[in-house]
Structure formats: structure tokens, C-alpha cells
Short mmCIF file of C-alpha atoms and ligand atoms in Angstrom, two decimals:
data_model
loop_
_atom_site.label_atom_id
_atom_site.label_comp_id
_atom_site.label_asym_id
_atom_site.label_seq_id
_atom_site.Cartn_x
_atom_site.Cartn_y
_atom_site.Cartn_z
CA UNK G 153 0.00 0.00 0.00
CA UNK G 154 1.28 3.40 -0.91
CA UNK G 155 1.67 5.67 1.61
CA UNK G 156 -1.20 8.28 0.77
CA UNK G 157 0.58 10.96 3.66
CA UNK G 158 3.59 11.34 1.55
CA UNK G 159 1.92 12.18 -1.76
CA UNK G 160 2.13 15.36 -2.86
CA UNK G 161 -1.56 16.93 -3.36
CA UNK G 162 -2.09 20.73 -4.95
CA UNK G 163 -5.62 21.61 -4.84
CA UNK G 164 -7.49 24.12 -7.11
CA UNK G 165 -11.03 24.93 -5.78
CA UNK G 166 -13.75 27.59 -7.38
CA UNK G 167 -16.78 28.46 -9.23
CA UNK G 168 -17.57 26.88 -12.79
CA UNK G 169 -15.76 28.51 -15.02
CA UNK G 170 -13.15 30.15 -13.14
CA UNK G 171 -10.19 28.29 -15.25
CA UNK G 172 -9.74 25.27 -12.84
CA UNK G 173 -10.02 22.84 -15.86
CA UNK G 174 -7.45 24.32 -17.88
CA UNK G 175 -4.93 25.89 -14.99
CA UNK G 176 -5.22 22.12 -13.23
CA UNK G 177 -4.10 20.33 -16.74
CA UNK G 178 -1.56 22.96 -17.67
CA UNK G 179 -0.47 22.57 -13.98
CA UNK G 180 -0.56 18.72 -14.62
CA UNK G 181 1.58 18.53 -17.31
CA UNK G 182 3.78 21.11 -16.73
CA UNK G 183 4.88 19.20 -13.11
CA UNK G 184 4.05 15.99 -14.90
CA UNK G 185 2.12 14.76 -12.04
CA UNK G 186 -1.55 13.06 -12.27
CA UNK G 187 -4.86 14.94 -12.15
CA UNK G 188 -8.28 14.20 -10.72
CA UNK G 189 -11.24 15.70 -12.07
CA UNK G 190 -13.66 15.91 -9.63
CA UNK G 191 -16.58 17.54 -10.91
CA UNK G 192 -16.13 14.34 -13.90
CA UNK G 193 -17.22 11.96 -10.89
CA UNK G 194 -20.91 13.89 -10.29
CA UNK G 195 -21.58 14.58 -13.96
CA UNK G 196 -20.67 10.41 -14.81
CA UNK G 197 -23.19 9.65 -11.65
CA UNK G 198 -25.54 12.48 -13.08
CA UNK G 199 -25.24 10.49 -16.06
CA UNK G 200 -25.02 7.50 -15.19
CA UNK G 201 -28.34 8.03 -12.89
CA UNK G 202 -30.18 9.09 -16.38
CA UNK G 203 -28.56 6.18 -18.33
CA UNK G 204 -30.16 3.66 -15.66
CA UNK G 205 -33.72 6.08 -15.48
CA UNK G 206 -32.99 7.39 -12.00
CA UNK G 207 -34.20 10.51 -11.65
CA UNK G 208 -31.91 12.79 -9.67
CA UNK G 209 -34.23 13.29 -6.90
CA UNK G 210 -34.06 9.50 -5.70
CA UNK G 211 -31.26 9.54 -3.58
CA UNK G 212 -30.98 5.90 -2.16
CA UNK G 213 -30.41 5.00 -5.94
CA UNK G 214 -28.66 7.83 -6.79
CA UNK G 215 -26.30 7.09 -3.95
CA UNK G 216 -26.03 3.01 -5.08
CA UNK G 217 -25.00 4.46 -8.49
CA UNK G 218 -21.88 6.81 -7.19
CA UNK G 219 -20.68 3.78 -5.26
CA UNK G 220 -20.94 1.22 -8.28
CA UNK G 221 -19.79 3.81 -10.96
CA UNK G 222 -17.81 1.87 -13.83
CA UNK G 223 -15.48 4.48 -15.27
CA UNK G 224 -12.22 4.47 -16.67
CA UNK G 225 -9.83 7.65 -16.99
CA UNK G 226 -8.06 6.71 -19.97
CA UNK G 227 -4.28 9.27 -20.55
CA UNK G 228 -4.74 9.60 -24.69
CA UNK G 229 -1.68 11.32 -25.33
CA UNK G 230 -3.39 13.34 -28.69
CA UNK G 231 -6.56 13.76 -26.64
CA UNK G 232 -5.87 14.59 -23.15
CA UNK G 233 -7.75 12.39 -20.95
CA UNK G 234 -10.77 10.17 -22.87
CA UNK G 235 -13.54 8.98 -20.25
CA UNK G 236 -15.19 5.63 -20.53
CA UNK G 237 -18.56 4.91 -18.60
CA UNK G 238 -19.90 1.66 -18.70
CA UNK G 239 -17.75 0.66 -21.65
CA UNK G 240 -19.24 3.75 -23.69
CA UNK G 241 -17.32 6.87 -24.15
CA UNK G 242 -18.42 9.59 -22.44
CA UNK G 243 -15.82 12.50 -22.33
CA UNK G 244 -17.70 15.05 -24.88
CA UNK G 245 -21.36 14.11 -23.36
CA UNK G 246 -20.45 14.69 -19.59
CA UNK G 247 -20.23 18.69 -20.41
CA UNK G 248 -23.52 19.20 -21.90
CA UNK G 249 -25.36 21.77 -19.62
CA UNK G 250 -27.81 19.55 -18.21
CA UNK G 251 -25.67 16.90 -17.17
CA UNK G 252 -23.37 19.87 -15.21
CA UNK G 253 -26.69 21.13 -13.41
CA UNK G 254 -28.07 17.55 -12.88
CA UNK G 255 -24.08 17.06 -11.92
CA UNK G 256 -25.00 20.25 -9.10
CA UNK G 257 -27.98 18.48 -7.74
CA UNK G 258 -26.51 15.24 -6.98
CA UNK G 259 -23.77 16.53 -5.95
CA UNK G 260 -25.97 18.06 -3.00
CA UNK G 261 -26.73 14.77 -1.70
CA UNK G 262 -24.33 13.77 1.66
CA UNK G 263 -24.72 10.05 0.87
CA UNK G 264 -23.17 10.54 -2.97
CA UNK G 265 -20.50 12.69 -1.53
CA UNK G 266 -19.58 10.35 0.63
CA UNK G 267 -19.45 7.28 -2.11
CA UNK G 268 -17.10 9.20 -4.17
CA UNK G 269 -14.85 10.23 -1.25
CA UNK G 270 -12.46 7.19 -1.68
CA UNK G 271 -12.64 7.21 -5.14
CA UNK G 272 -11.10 10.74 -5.29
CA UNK G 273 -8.45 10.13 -2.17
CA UNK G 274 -7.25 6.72 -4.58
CA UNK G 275 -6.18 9.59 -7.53
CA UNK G 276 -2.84 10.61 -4.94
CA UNK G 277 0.15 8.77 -6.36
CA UNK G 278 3.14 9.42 -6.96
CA UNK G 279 5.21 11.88 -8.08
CA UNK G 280 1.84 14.13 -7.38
CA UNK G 281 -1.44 15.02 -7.91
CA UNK G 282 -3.41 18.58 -8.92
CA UNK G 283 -6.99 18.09 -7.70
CA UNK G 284 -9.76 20.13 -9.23
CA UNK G 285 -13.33 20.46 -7.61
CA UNK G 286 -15.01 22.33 -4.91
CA UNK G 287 -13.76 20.76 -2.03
CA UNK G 288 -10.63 19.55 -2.92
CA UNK G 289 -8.39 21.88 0.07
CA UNK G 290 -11.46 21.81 2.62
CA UNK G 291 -12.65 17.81 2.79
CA UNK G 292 -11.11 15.09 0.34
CA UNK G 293 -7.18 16.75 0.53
CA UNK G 294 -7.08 19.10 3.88
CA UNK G 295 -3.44 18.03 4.63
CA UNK G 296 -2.89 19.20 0.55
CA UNK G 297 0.54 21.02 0.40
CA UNK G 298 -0.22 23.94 -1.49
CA UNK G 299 -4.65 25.02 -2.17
CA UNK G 300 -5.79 27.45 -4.42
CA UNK G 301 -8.86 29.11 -4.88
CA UNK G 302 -9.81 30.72 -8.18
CA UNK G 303 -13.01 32.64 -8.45
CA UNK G 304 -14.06 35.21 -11.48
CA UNK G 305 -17.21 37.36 -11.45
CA UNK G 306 -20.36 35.60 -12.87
CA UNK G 307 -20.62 37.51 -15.51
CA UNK G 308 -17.01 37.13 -16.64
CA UNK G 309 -17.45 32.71 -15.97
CA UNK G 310 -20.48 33.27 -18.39
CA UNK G 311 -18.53 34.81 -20.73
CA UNK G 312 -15.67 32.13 -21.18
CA UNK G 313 -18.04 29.18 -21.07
CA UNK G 314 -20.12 31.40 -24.48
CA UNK G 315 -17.09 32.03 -26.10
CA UNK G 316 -16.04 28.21 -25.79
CA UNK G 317 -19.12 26.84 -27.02
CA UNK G 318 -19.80 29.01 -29.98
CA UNK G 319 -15.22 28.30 -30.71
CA UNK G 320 -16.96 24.33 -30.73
CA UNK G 321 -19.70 25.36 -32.91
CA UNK G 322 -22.51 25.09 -30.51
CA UNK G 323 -25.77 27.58 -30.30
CA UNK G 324 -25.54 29.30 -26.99
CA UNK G 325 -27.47 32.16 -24.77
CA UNK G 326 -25.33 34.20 -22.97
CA UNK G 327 -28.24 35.24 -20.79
CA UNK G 328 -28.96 31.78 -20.28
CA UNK G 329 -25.44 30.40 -19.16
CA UNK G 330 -25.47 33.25 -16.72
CA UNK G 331 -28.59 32.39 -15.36
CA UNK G 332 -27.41 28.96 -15.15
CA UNK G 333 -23.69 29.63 -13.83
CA UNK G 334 -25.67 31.26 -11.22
CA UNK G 335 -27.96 28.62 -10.60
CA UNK G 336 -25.59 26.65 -10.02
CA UNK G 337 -23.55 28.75 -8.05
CA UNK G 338 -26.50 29.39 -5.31
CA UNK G 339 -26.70 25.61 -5.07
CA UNK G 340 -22.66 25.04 -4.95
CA UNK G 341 -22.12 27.50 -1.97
CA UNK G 342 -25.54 26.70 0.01
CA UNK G 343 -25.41 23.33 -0.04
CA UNK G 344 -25.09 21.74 3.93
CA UNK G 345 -22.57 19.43 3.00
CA UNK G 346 -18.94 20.22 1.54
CA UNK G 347 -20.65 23.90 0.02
CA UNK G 348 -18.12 24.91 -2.39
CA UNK G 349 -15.81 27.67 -0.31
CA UNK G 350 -12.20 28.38 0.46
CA UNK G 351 -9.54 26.77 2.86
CA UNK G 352 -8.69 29.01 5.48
CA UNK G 353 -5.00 28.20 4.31
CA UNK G 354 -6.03 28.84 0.53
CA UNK G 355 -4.38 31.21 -1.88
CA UNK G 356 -7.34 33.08 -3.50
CA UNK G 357 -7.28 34.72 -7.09
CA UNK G 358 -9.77 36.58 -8.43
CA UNK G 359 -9.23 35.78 -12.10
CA UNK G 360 -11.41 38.10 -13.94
CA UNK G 361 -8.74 40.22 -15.20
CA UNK G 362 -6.36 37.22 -15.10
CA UNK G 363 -5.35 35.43 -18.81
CA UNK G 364 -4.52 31.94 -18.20
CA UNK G 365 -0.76 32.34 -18.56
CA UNK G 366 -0.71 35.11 -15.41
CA UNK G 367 -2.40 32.35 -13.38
CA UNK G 368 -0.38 29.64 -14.08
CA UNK G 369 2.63 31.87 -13.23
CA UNK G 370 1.27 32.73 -9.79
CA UNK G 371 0.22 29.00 -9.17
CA UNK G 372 3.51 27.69 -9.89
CA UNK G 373 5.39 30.21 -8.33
CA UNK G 374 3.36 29.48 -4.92
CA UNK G 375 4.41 25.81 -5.64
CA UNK G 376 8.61 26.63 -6.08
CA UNK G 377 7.74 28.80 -2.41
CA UNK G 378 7.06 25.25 -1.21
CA UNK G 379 9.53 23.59 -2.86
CA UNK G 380 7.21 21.47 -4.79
CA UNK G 381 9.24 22.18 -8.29
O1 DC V 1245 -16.55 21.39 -12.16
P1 DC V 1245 -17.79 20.86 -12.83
O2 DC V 1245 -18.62 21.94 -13.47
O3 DC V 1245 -17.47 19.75 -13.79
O4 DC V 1245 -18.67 20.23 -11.65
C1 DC V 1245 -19.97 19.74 -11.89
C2 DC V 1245 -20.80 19.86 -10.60
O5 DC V 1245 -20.27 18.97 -9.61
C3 DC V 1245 -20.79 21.25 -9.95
O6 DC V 1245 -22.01 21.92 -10.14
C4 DC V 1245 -20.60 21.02 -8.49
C5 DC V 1245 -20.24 19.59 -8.34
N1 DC V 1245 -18.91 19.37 -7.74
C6 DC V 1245 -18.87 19.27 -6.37
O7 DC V 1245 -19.88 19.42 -5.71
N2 DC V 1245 -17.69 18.97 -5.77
C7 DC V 1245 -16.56 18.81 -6.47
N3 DC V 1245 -15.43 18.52 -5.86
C8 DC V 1245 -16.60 18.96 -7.88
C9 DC V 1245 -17.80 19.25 -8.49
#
């Protein structure tokens, strides 16, 4: 058995679409250590749920799925990371708005939270991980050796997620990813269990003025102050 202690865990915490994603890969590769995906693990059970015609409101099922949820994070070097649920893959179909706001409701439930606690801990191996979530510095890593918090006014997260769908080719509302970024928001910091908020020991960066590249810099910098590069 590996000895979890001595495995190197950054955590990046924050809103939807406050760059986690793309700082924690960058990060990732950069260090050449692993990366965990959190919010992946509620939007697979969110789909997962639908898949198997649970509705998200049935928790002792919902909770059954999360525990017996047969995914594979597969490294495609061209591709990044491809997911497979249930032998089908899944990694375009997981983002589709409805799975992240089905993703935010079961993701509200203490039982499902507590199925996928494990799950997440298993991702620390060596050299190092860079876990993004919600709760990454506050419940599934607190002894983490370095957490960040990124956060980004609403309207600026609304912004970035329009601009990426309409670079794929998707329709999209601006007006109506705001309304759902805060949705989802409301339900991510009220939440009783794990709401999304920062570590008392957390670096926090507002990122609205921030381009990807000044982020990075900062986050890496903090992690050569710790002697973690
Ligand atoms: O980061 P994301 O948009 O893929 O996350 C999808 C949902 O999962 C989000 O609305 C909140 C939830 N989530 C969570 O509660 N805890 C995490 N560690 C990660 C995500």
C-alpha cells in the first residue's frame, strides 16, 4: 500500500468557469504529475443516474450508483484524458449543460458525496497530484501542500463558457449560461454538506482580469515557495 501521507496533493477549488479545468491540466503537465477531475465523478453519476432512469431526486439510488460507478480515466496522449462509462465513451457528453446542473444536484446529496470520497483520495500517487473540484483543500485533501482558490465574477465565468461553445460550434445564450452559472452557483455554496468555499489556508485569485498564462505563473510560483518544483 502506498503511503497516501507522503503524496504530494495541490488543490485548485472555485466556481464553474473560473479556469480550474485548464490551470489544473496545464499545472498537470507542466509538473508531470496526475490529475483528478472531480466535478467528472458527479456529472458520470448524473449520467449514469439518467442512463439507468434514475431521476436525480431519488437519492438511495442515486447514492447506489456513485458507489458502483464503472469508469475508466483513460491518458490519450493526442486527446488529453478520454472517459469511458460503462464501456461507452463519455468525455464530450459529460459537459452538456444539463448533465453539469443535474451534476449540481446530486452533488448536493451527503450520501453521494460520501461514495465518491475514496474514489477521489485513490487519484494521490506518486510523483503528485493537482486536484480540481469544490472541495478539494477543505474535505477530500485538507493536509494538501499547497490550495488554491480561483473565483471570477459571474458575468465574466459566463462569458468564457459562451465564447467556448460558440469556438466548438454550438448555439448558446449568454443570458442563459449566466442564469445557469448562477444557478448553479446558489446551489454550490448553500449546499449543507462540503458547500463549495475556500480553505482558510487557501491562496485566492480573483481571475477576472487574469489570462490563463498570469495564473499559471502565480500557481507555480506558490508551488517553487514550497519547494514542490
Ligand atoms: O466542475 P464541474 O462543473 O465539472 O462540476 C460539476 C458539478 O459537480 C458542480 O455543479 C458542483 C459539483 N462538484 C462538487 O460538488 N464537488 C466537487 N469537488 C466537484 C464538483
Amino acid at each position: 500500500m502506498p503511503n497516501k501521507e507522503l503524496v504530494p496533493v495541490i488543490t485548485v477549488d472555485g466556481p464553474s468557469g473560473s479556469g480550474k479545468g485548464t490551470i489544473c491540466q496545464r499545472l498537470a503537465q507542466q509538473m508531470e504529475w496526475h490529475f483528478l477531475d472531480s466535478g467528472a465523478l458527479y456529472r458520470l453519476t448524473a449520467l449514469a443516474a439518467h442512463h439507468h432512469g434514475i431521476s436525480t431526486e431519488d437519492e438511495e439510488s442515486i447514492k447506489v450508483v456513485a458507489a458502483h460507478l464503472d469508469v475508466q480515466f483513460l491518458t490519450d496522449q493526442s486527446a488529453g484524458i478520454k472517459i469511458v462509462l460503462e464501456g461507452e465513451e463519455v468525455t464530450d457528453s459529460i459537459r452538456a449543460e444539463k448533465i453539469g446542473l443535474d451534476a449540481s444536484t446530486v452533488a448536493a446529496i451527503p450520501a453521494v458525496r460520501e461514495a465518491l470520497l475514496q474514489r477521489q483520495r485513490d487519484f494521490a500517487v506518486e510523483p503528485g497530484l493537482i486536484a480540481d473540484g469544490r472541495d478539494m483543500g477543505t474535505v477530500v485533501f485538507p493536509e494538501a501542500c499547497l490550495k488554491v482558490f480561483l473565483d471570477a465574477s459571474a458575468e465574466e465565468r459566463a462569458s468564457r463558457r459562451y465564447k467556448q461553445l460558440i469556438s466548438k460550434g454550438v448555439s448558446a445564450s449568454l443570458e442563459d449560461i449566466l442564469l445557469d452559472i448562477k444557478a448553479r452557483d446558489e446551489r454550490d455554496m448553500n449546499r449543507t454538506v462540503s458547500p463549495l468555499k475556500p480553505a482558510p489556508d487557501a491562496v485566492i485569485l480573483d481571475t477576472t482580469k487574469m489570462s490563463i498564462e498570469e495564473v499559471l505563473e502565480v500557481v507555480l510560483d506558490e508551488a517553487k515557495h514550497k519547494g514542490l518544483r
